[in-house]
Amino acid sequence: FHVGRACLRLGMAESAALAYMRCVALRPDDPAALLGVGLARLALGDAAAAQAHLERALEATPSDEQAAQALAGLGACHLLADADDGASAAAEYLRRALLLDARMAHAHRDLGRALWRQGGAWRRDKQHAYASFLAAARLDPLDAAAFGGLGLWYAEVGHDAARAVKCLEKCVALDVGLQDGRPVERLAALYAQQGCDDRLQRLLERVTAADGQGAAVADRWAWAWRMLGLLYLRMPDDATQQAERVLRRALALDRGDFVAWVALGDAYLAGRPGAAARVAAHAASLRPTDPAARYLGARAHLHAGDAERALAEVLLARRLAASSAAAWRRVLPPLHARVLCA
C-alpha cells in the first residue's frame, strides 16, 4: 500500500496502479486500496477504470477523507470523459467532495473547470468558476491550472488584460511540461495585441522547443509554429530562413493552414519567386475567394519579372476584395501601381 502511495506522489502512476491492485487482490473491499487504484488509473487517463474503482471505494464504507477524495476523483473522471453532460455531473461530484473537505485545492480547480465548461452564468459570474479557481490558487500557489483558469477568466470575461497576463504568465511558468495549451495560446495572443514581441518570441520558442522534443501533443501546437514564423517575417532579412523552417514545421502539423501557406510564400519571395508563386497557387486552392493568396501570387510573378501574370492576379484579387473597400486597401496596398509601372 505504501509503495503505491509513494509511486503516485512521485508521478509513477503505472507502478502505483500495480501496487494498489496487489492490495485489492488481498483485500477486495478495502476503500483505501480501491481509492488508490482509482486515482492511479485517473492519472493514467483511464476514466472508465478509474470511475469503476472509485465507485467501489465509496461503497466500501470509507472515511470522510477517503470519500472526499473518491468524489473529487469521480468529478475529474467526468471532466476527462468529455461527455455532453460531463461538466454538470463533474460539478455535482466536486461540490459533494468539497462539503466533506474544503481544503482540496485540486477539487476547487476542477470545479472551476467544470463550471467554465458549462458556460453562461457559471462562467461569467464571479461567484462560480472564478471563485473556484481563486480558492484553488490560494490553497495551492503551485497549481498551474488554477492560475490558467484565472487568466482565461480575466482575458475572456473580466476583460482585464493586465491581470490576465499576470495569471497566465504564472501558469506557464509553473506548467513545466506545457500540459494545457489554452493558457499558452491566450497569453501569446495578449502579447501580440500589446506589441510585446520580445516576450512573444520567448514564449513561442519555448513552446516549439518543447514540441520538438516530443514533450507535447504536436498538432495542438501548430498555431505556435505559425505565429513564430509570422514573427520572424517581421524581423530583419537574416531571420527569413528561420521563418521558412518554422513555417514548414507548422504546415507539417496542419496542411490546411492557409495563413501559414501565405506566410511561407512571403518568405520565399525575395530568393525563390517561383516557389512563392507555387505556394500562392496552393493557398488559392484552399481559399479560392480570399484575395490574400492572389495578392501573394501577384507579388511572386512581379519578383520573377512576369508583369502580365502579376497584373492578372492583381485584378482578380481586386474583384475578390471589391465587396469591402477596407479589405481592398489592406490586401492590395501599392502593388497595383507597381505592376502597371512594370
GROMACS .gro file of C-alpha atoms in nm:
model
  342
    1PHE     CA    1   0.000   0.000   0.000
    2HIS     CA    2   0.277   0.246   0.097
    3VAL     CA    3   0.465   0.165  -0.223
    4GLY     CA    4   0.155   0.257  -0.424
    5ARG     CA    5   0.112   0.583  -0.235
    6ALA     CA    6   0.478   0.677  -0.281
    7CYS     CA    7   0.466   0.597  -0.653
    8LEU     CA    8   0.153   0.803  -0.701
    9ARG     CA    9   0.308   1.104  -0.527
   10LEU     CA   10   0.617   1.072  -0.748
   11GLY     CA   11   0.405   1.067  -1.063
   12MET     CA   12   0.471   0.696  -1.132
   13ALA     CA   13   0.105   0.618  -1.196
   14GLU     CA   14   0.157   0.283  -1.370
   15SER     CA   15   0.367   0.147  -1.083
   16ALA     CA   16   0.118   0.289  -0.833
   17ALA     CA   17  -0.172   0.113  -1.006
   18LEU     CA   18   0.012  -0.221  -0.998
   19ALA     CA   19   0.097  -0.184  -0.628
   20TYR     CA   20  -0.258  -0.089  -0.532
   21MET     CA   21  -0.400  -0.374  -0.740
   22ARG     CA   22  -0.199  -0.616  -0.528
   23CYS     CA   23  -0.361  -0.462  -0.222
   24VAL     CA   24  -0.706  -0.507  -0.377
   25ALA     CA   25  -0.623  -0.871  -0.454
   26LEU     CA   26  -0.551  -0.923  -0.083
   27ARG     CA   27  -0.839  -0.705   0.044
   28PRO     CA   28  -1.105  -0.667  -0.227
   29ASP     CA   29  -1.324  -0.435  -0.018
   30ASP     CA   30  -1.057  -0.210   0.129
   31PRO     CA   31  -1.163   0.151   0.049
   32ALA     CA   32  -0.809   0.290   0.066
   33ALA     CA   33  -0.677   0.034  -0.184
   34LEU     CA   34  -0.973   0.085  -0.419
   35LEU     CA   35  -0.927   0.460  -0.393
   36GLY     CA   36  -0.559   0.422  -0.475
   37VAL     CA   37  -0.630   0.216  -0.786
   38GLY     CA   38  -0.892   0.468  -0.897
   39LEU     CA   39  -0.663   0.768  -0.855
   40ALA     CA   40  -0.376   0.590  -1.028
   41ARG     CA   41  -0.595   0.494  -1.325
   42LEU     CA   42  -0.722   0.853  -1.335
   43ALA     CA   43  -0.363   0.980  -1.353
   44LEU     CA   44  -0.311   0.745  -1.649
   45GLY     CA   45  -0.614   0.892  -1.827
   46ASP     CA   46  -0.824   0.575  -1.800
   47ALA     CA   47  -1.151   0.737  -1.691
   48ALA     CA   48  -1.364   0.421  -1.717
   49ALA     CA   49  -1.141   0.207  -1.495
   50ALA     CA   50  -1.087   0.495  -1.253
   51GLN     CA   51  -1.460   0.554  -1.220
   52ALA     CA   52  -1.531   0.185  -1.152
   53HIS     CA   53  -1.276   0.165  -0.870
   54LEU     CA   54  -1.373   0.500  -0.717
   55GLU     CA   55  -1.739   0.398  -0.708
   56ARG     CA   56  -1.640   0.073  -0.537
   57ALA     CA   57  -1.437   0.276  -0.287
   58LEU     CA   58  -1.747   0.481  -0.200
   59GLU     CA   59  -1.948   0.163  -0.148
   60ALA     CA   60  -1.685   0.019   0.088
   61THR     CA   61  -1.762   0.247   0.387
   62PRO     CA   62  -1.471   0.488   0.351
   63SER     CA   63  -1.370   0.760   0.597
   64ASP     CA   64  -1.481   1.116   0.523
   65GLU     CA   65  -1.136   1.197   0.388
   66GLN     CA   66  -1.139   0.893   0.158
   67ALA     CA   67  -1.494   0.968   0.045
   68ALA     CA   68  -1.394   1.329  -0.037
   69GLN     CA   69  -1.101   1.208  -0.247
   70ALA     CA   70  -1.318   0.950  -0.424
   71LEU     CA   71  -1.588   1.207  -0.504
   72ALA     CA   72  -1.325   1.453  -0.631
   73GLY     CA   73  -1.178   1.175  -0.844
   74LEU     CA   74  -1.520   1.094  -0.989
   75GLY     CA   75  -1.563   1.461  -1.077
   76ALA     CA   76  -1.229   1.453  -1.258
   77CYS     CA   77  -1.337   1.134  -1.439
   78HIS     CA   78  -1.642   1.309  -1.580
   79LEU     CA   79  -1.427   1.601  -1.695
   80LEU     CA   80  -1.186   1.360  -1.860
   81ALA     CA   81  -1.463   1.164  -2.031
   82ASP     CA   82  -1.579   1.485  -2.207
   83ALA     CA   83  -1.940   1.365  -2.240
   84ASP     CA   84  -2.221   1.609  -2.319
   85ASP     CA   85  -2.337   1.618  -1.958
   86GLY     CA   86  -1.989   1.562  -1.813
   87ALA     CA   87  -1.940   1.914  -1.682
   88SER     CA   88  -2.263   1.926  -1.482
   89ALA     CA   89  -2.208   1.575  -1.340
   90ALA     CA   90  -1.849   1.665  -1.254
   91ALA     CA   91  -1.961   1.981  -1.075
   92GLU     CA   92  -2.209   1.784  -0.863
   93TYR     CA   93  -1.945   1.530  -0.751
   94LEU     CA   94  -1.693   1.806  -0.678
   95ARG     CA   95  -1.940   2.008  -0.469
   96ARG     CA   96  -2.009   1.696  -0.260
   97ALA     CA   97  -1.636   1.639  -0.221
   98LEU     CA   98  -1.575   1.994  -0.100
   99LEU     CA   99  -1.856   1.966   0.156
  100LEU     CA  100  -1.651   1.687   0.313
  101ASP     CA  101  -1.311   1.853   0.275
  102ALA     CA  102  -1.290   2.215   0.158
  103ARG     CA  103  -0.909   2.213   0.169
  104MET     CA  104  -0.862   2.014  -0.153
  105ALA     CA  105  -0.711   2.261  -0.396
  106HIS     CA  106  -0.742   2.024  -0.691
  107ALA     CA  107  -1.115   1.983  -0.625
  108HIS     CA  108  -1.168   2.360  -0.629
  109ARG     CA  109  -0.967   2.380  -0.953
  110ASP     CA  110  -1.163   2.100  -1.118
  111LEU     CA  111  -1.491   2.257  -1.004
  112GLY     CA  112  -1.378   2.577  -1.173
  113ARG     CA  113  -1.304   2.384  -1.492
  114ALA     CA  114  -1.645   2.216  -1.479
  115LEU     CA  115  -1.828   2.545  -1.427
  116TRP     CA  116  -1.624   2.710  -1.702
  117ARG     CA  117  -1.725   2.437  -1.944
  118GLN     CA  118  -2.091   2.481  -1.854
  119GLY     CA  119  -2.068   2.840  -1.980
  120GLY     CA  120  -2.328   3.110  -1.927
  121ALA     CA  121  -2.359   3.244  -1.574
  122TRP     CA  122  -2.144   2.957  -1.440
  123ARG     CA  123  -1.855   3.101  -1.639
  124ARG     CA  124  -1.947   3.468  -1.626
  125ASP     CA  125  -2.041   3.536  -1.263
  126LYS     CA  126  -1.755   3.576  -1.020
  127GLN     CA  127  -1.903   3.351  -0.753
  128HIS     CA  128  -1.879   3.041  -0.973
  129ALA     CA  129  -1.582   2.945  -1.195
  130TYR     CA  130  -1.372   3.245  -1.093
  131ALA     CA  131  -1.427   3.183  -0.721
  132SER     CA  132  -1.329   2.817  -0.759
  133PHE     CA  133  -1.009   2.898  -0.947
  134LEU     CA  134  -0.921   3.164  -0.691
  135ALA     CA  135  -0.976   2.923  -0.399
  136ALA     CA  136  -0.753   2.665  -0.568
  137ALA     CA  137  -0.476   2.920  -0.627
  138ARG     CA  138  -0.488   3.035  -0.264
  139LEU     CA  139  -0.476   2.679  -0.130
  140ASP     CA  140  -0.201   2.570  -0.370
  141PRO     CA  141   0.013   2.854  -0.512
  142LEU     CA  142   0.189   2.597  -0.735
  143ASP     CA  143  -0.127   2.484  -0.916
  144ALA     CA  144  -0.064   2.594  -1.275
  145ALA     CA  145  -0.416   2.510  -1.394
  146ALA     CA  146  -0.575   2.730  -1.126
  147PHE     CA  147  -0.377   3.032  -1.245
  148GLY     CA  148  -0.455   2.935  -1.604
  149GLY     CA  149  -0.826   2.938  -1.525
  150LEU     CA  150  -0.797   3.279  -1.358
  151GLY     CA  151  -0.605   3.413  -1.656
  152LEU     CA  152  -0.865   3.291  -1.901
  153TRP     CA  153  -1.142   3.445  -1.689
  154TYR     CA  154  -0.968   3.784  -1.679
  155ALA     CA  155  -0.898   3.770  -2.053
  156GLU     CA  156  -1.235   3.650  -2.178
  157VAL     CA  157  -1.484   3.758  -1.912
  158GLY     CA  158  -1.328   4.027  -1.695
  159HIS     CA  159  -1.156   4.200  -1.989
  160ASP     CA  160  -0.862   4.287  -1.765
  161ALA     CA  161  -0.556   4.231  -1.984
  162ALA     CA  162  -0.302   4.321  -1.716
  163ARG     CA  163  -0.435   4.068  -1.463
  164ALA     CA  164  -0.484   3.811  -1.741
  165VAL     CA  165  -0.119   3.838  -1.845
  166LYS     CA  166   0.000   3.815  -1.484
  167CYS     CA  167  -0.202   3.498  -1.413
  168LEU     CA  168  -0.124   3.334  -1.747
  169GLU     CA  169   0.248   3.404  -1.709
  170LYS     CA  170   0.242   3.232  -1.369
  171CYS     CA  171   0.051   2.938  -1.518
  172VAL     CA  172   0.304   2.896  -1.799
  173ALA     CA  173   0.595   2.929  -1.556
  174LEU     CA  174   0.452   2.655  -1.332
  175ASP     CA  175   0.342   2.427  -1.615
  176VAL     CA  176   0.688   2.295  -1.700
  177GLY     CA  177   0.560   2.034  -1.944
  178LEU     CA  178   0.307   2.270  -2.105
  179GLN     CA  179   0.024   2.024  -2.049
  180ASP     CA  180  -0.255   2.272  -2.123
  181GLY     CA  181  -0.232   2.467  -2.448
  182ARG     CA  182  -0.521   2.709  -2.390
  183PRO     CA  183  -0.346   2.944  -2.142
  184VAL     CA  184  -0.036   2.946  -2.361
  185GLU     CA  185  -0.234   3.040  -2.672
  186ARG     CA  186  -0.426   3.310  -2.488
  187LEU     CA  187  -0.105   3.456  -2.343
  188ALA     CA  188   0.054   3.461  -2.689
  189ALA     CA  189  -0.250   3.644  -2.828
  190LEU     CA  190  -0.230   3.903  -2.549
  191TYR     CA  191   0.141   3.958  -2.612
  192ALA     CA  192   0.067   4.005  -2.983
  193GLN     CA  193  -0.212   4.254  -2.911
  194GLN     CA  194   0.012   4.454  -2.679
  195GLY     CA  195   0.308   4.452  -2.921
  196CYS     CA  196   0.531   4.264  -2.675
  197ASP     CA  197   0.737   4.094  -2.946
  198ASP     CA  198   1.028   4.000  -2.719
  199ARG     CA  199   0.802   3.822  -2.470
  200LEU     CA  200   0.606   3.664  -2.752
  201GLN     CA  201   0.922   3.533  -2.916
  202ARG     CA  202   1.049   3.380  -2.589
  203LEU     CA  203   0.714   3.213  -2.524
  204LEU     CA  204   0.680   3.071  -2.875
  205GLU     CA  205   1.039   2.948  -2.884
  206ARG     CA  206   0.981   2.768  -2.555
  207VAL     CA  207   0.663   2.605  -2.688
  208THR     CA  208   0.819   2.499  -3.017
  209ALA     CA  209   1.131   2.367  -2.840
  210ALA     CA  210   0.909   2.152  -2.616
  211ASP     CA  211   0.715   2.029  -2.921
  212GLY     CA  212   1.040   1.943  -3.099
  213GLN     CA  213   1.146   1.731  -2.800
  214GLY     CA  214   0.818   1.540  -2.804
  215ALA     CA  215   0.706   1.695  -2.477
  216ALA     CA  216   0.368   1.797  -2.611
  217VAL     CA  217   0.097   1.669  -2.840
  218ALA     CA  218   0.239   1.803  -3.167
  219ASP     CA  219  -0.070   1.902  -3.364
  220ARG     CA  220  -0.205   2.124  -3.087
  221TRP     CA  221   0.099   2.349  -3.121
  222ALA     CA  222   0.065   2.416  -3.496
  223TRP     CA  223  -0.064   2.765  -3.416
  224ALA     CA  224   0.258   2.838  -3.220
  225TRP     CA  225   0.483   2.741  -3.510
  226ARG     CA  226   0.275   2.957  -3.745
  227MET     CA  227   0.279   3.256  -3.510
  228LEU     CA  228   0.655   3.225  -3.460
  229GLY     CA  229   0.705   3.214  -3.836
  230LEU     CA  230   0.498   3.530  -3.878
  231LEU     CA  231   0.702   3.696  -3.603
  232TYR     CA  232   1.030   3.604  -3.775
  233LEU     CA  233   0.898   3.751  -4.100
  234ARG     CA  234   0.867   4.090  -3.930
  235MET     CA  235   1.233   4.078  -3.826
  236PRO     CA  236   1.536   4.180  -4.039
  237ASP     CA  237   1.618   3.980  -4.351
  238ASP     CA  238   1.855   3.742  -4.172
  239ALA     CA  239   1.552   3.587  -3.995
  240THR     CA  240   1.388   3.480  -4.324
  241GLN     CA  241   1.548   3.135  -4.322
  242GLN     CA  242   1.428   3.081  -3.966
  243ALA     CA  243   1.081   3.185  -4.078
  244GLU     CA  244   1.088   2.932  -4.363
  245ARG     CA  245   1.196   2.650  -4.132
  246VAL     CA  246   0.934   2.731  -3.870
  247LEU     CA  247   0.651   2.773  -4.121
  248ARG     CA  248   0.735   2.441  -4.287
  249ARG     CA  249   0.701   2.279  -3.944
  250ALA     CA  250   0.364   2.450  -3.894
  251LEU     CA  251   0.246   2.310  -4.227
  252ALA     CA  252   0.374   1.963  -4.145
  253LEU     CA  253   0.138   1.973  -3.848
  254ASP     CA  254  -0.155   2.131  -4.034
  255ARG     CA  255  -0.151   2.111  -4.413
  256GLY     CA  256  -0.468   2.315  -4.437
  257ASP     CA  257  -0.333   2.624  -4.259
  258PHE     CA  258  -0.400   2.895  -4.517
  259VAL     CA  259  -0.224   3.169  -4.320
  260ALA     CA  260   0.092   2.958  -4.286
  261TRP     CA  261   0.096   2.888  -4.661
  262VAL     CA  262   0.067   3.259  -4.743
  263ALA     CA  263   0.338   3.343  -4.490
  264LEU     CA  264   0.568   3.075  -4.635
  265GLY     CA  265   0.516   3.219  -4.981
  266ASP     CA  266   0.605   3.561  -4.844
  267ALA     CA  267   0.927   3.418  -4.702
  268TYR     CA  268   1.013   3.271  -5.044
  269LEU     CA  269   0.953   3.596  -5.236
  270ALA     CA  270   1.296   3.753  -5.241
  271GLY     CA  271   1.507   3.448  -5.320
  272ARG     CA  272   1.265   3.197  -5.470
  273PRO     CA  273   0.983   3.374  -5.655
  274GLY     CA  274   0.894   3.059  -5.850
  275ALA     CA  275   0.840   2.866  -5.527
  276ALA     CA  276   0.643   3.160  -5.390
  277ALA     CA  277   0.413   3.150  -5.694
  278ARG     CA  278   0.352   2.777  -5.647
  279VAL     CA  279   0.275   2.830  -5.280
  280ALA     CA  280   0.035   3.111  -5.371
  281ALA     CA  281  -0.146   2.882  -5.616
  282HIS     CA  282  -0.182   2.616  -5.347
  283ALA     CA  283  -0.309   2.873  -5.095
  284ALA     CA  284  -0.563   2.994  -5.353
  285SER     CA  285  -0.688   2.635  -5.390
  286LEU     CA  286  -0.753   2.626  -5.014
  287ARG     CA  287  -0.947   2.954  -5.014
  288PRO     CA  288  -1.047   3.045  -5.369
  289THR     CA  289  -1.228   3.363  -5.260
  290ASP     CA  290  -0.955   3.504  -5.035
  291PRO     CA  291  -0.765   3.790  -5.204
  292ALA     CA  292  -0.452   3.739  -4.991
  293ALA     CA  293  -0.341   3.436  -5.195
  294ARG     CA  294  -0.390   3.626  -5.520
  295TYR     CA  295  -0.200   3.921  -5.378
  296LEU     CA  296   0.088   3.685  -5.293
  297GLY     CA  297   0.077   3.539  -5.643
  298ALA     CA  298   0.093   3.888  -5.795
  299ARG     CA  299   0.397   3.978  -5.588
  300ALA     CA  300   0.567   3.648  -5.678
  301HIS     CA  301   0.514   3.700  -6.052
  302LEU     CA  302   0.634   4.058  -6.021
  303HIS     CA  303   0.955   3.941  -5.850
  304ALA     CA  304   1.001   3.690  -6.133
  305GLY     CA  305   0.962   3.967  -6.391
  306ASP     CA  306   0.627   3.850  -6.530
  307ALA     CA  307   0.426   4.173  -6.517
  308GLU     CA  308   0.138   4.034  -6.727
  309ARG     CA  309   0.061   3.747  -6.490
  310ALA     CA  310   0.113   3.977  -6.194
  311LEU     CA  311  -0.146   4.219  -6.330
  312ALA     CA  312  -0.393   3.934  -6.387
  313GLU     CA  313  -0.355   3.827  -6.024
  314VAL     CA  314  -0.395   4.186  -5.903
  315LEU     CA  315  -0.715   4.231  -6.098
  316LEU     CA  316  -0.854   3.902  -5.966
  317ALA     CA  317  -0.760   3.998  -5.610
  318ARG     CA  318  -0.930   4.332  -5.661
  319ARG     CA  319  -1.252   4.164  -5.775
  320LEU     CA  320  -1.242   3.933  -5.473
  321ALA     CA  321  -1.190   4.224  -5.237
  322ALA     CA  322  -1.438   4.456  -5.411
  323SER     CA  323  -1.710   4.380  -5.157
  324SER     CA  324  -1.505   4.558  -4.893
  325ALA     CA  325  -1.311   4.876  -4.956
  326ALA     CA  326  -1.128   4.822  -4.628
  327ALA     CA  327  -1.018   4.475  -4.742
  328TRP     CA  328  -0.901   4.618  -5.073
  329ARG     CA  329  -0.687   4.880  -4.901
  330ARG     CA  330  -0.543   4.622  -4.663
  331VAL     CA  331  -0.472   4.343  -4.909
  332LEU     CA  332  -0.355   4.544  -5.212
  333PRO     CA  333  -0.151   4.842  -5.097
  334PRO     CA  334   0.071   4.998  -5.367
  335LEU     CA  335   0.106   4.678  -5.566
  336HIS     CA  336  -0.144   4.777  -5.834
  337ALA     CA  337   0.057   5.087  -5.926
  338ARG     CA  338   0.383   4.895  -5.921
  339VAL     CA  339   0.251   4.634  -6.164
  340LEU     CA  340   0.117   4.898  -6.402
  341CYS     CA  341   0.453   5.075  -6.399
  342ALA     CA  342   0.628   4.749  -6.479
   0.00000   0.00000   0.00000
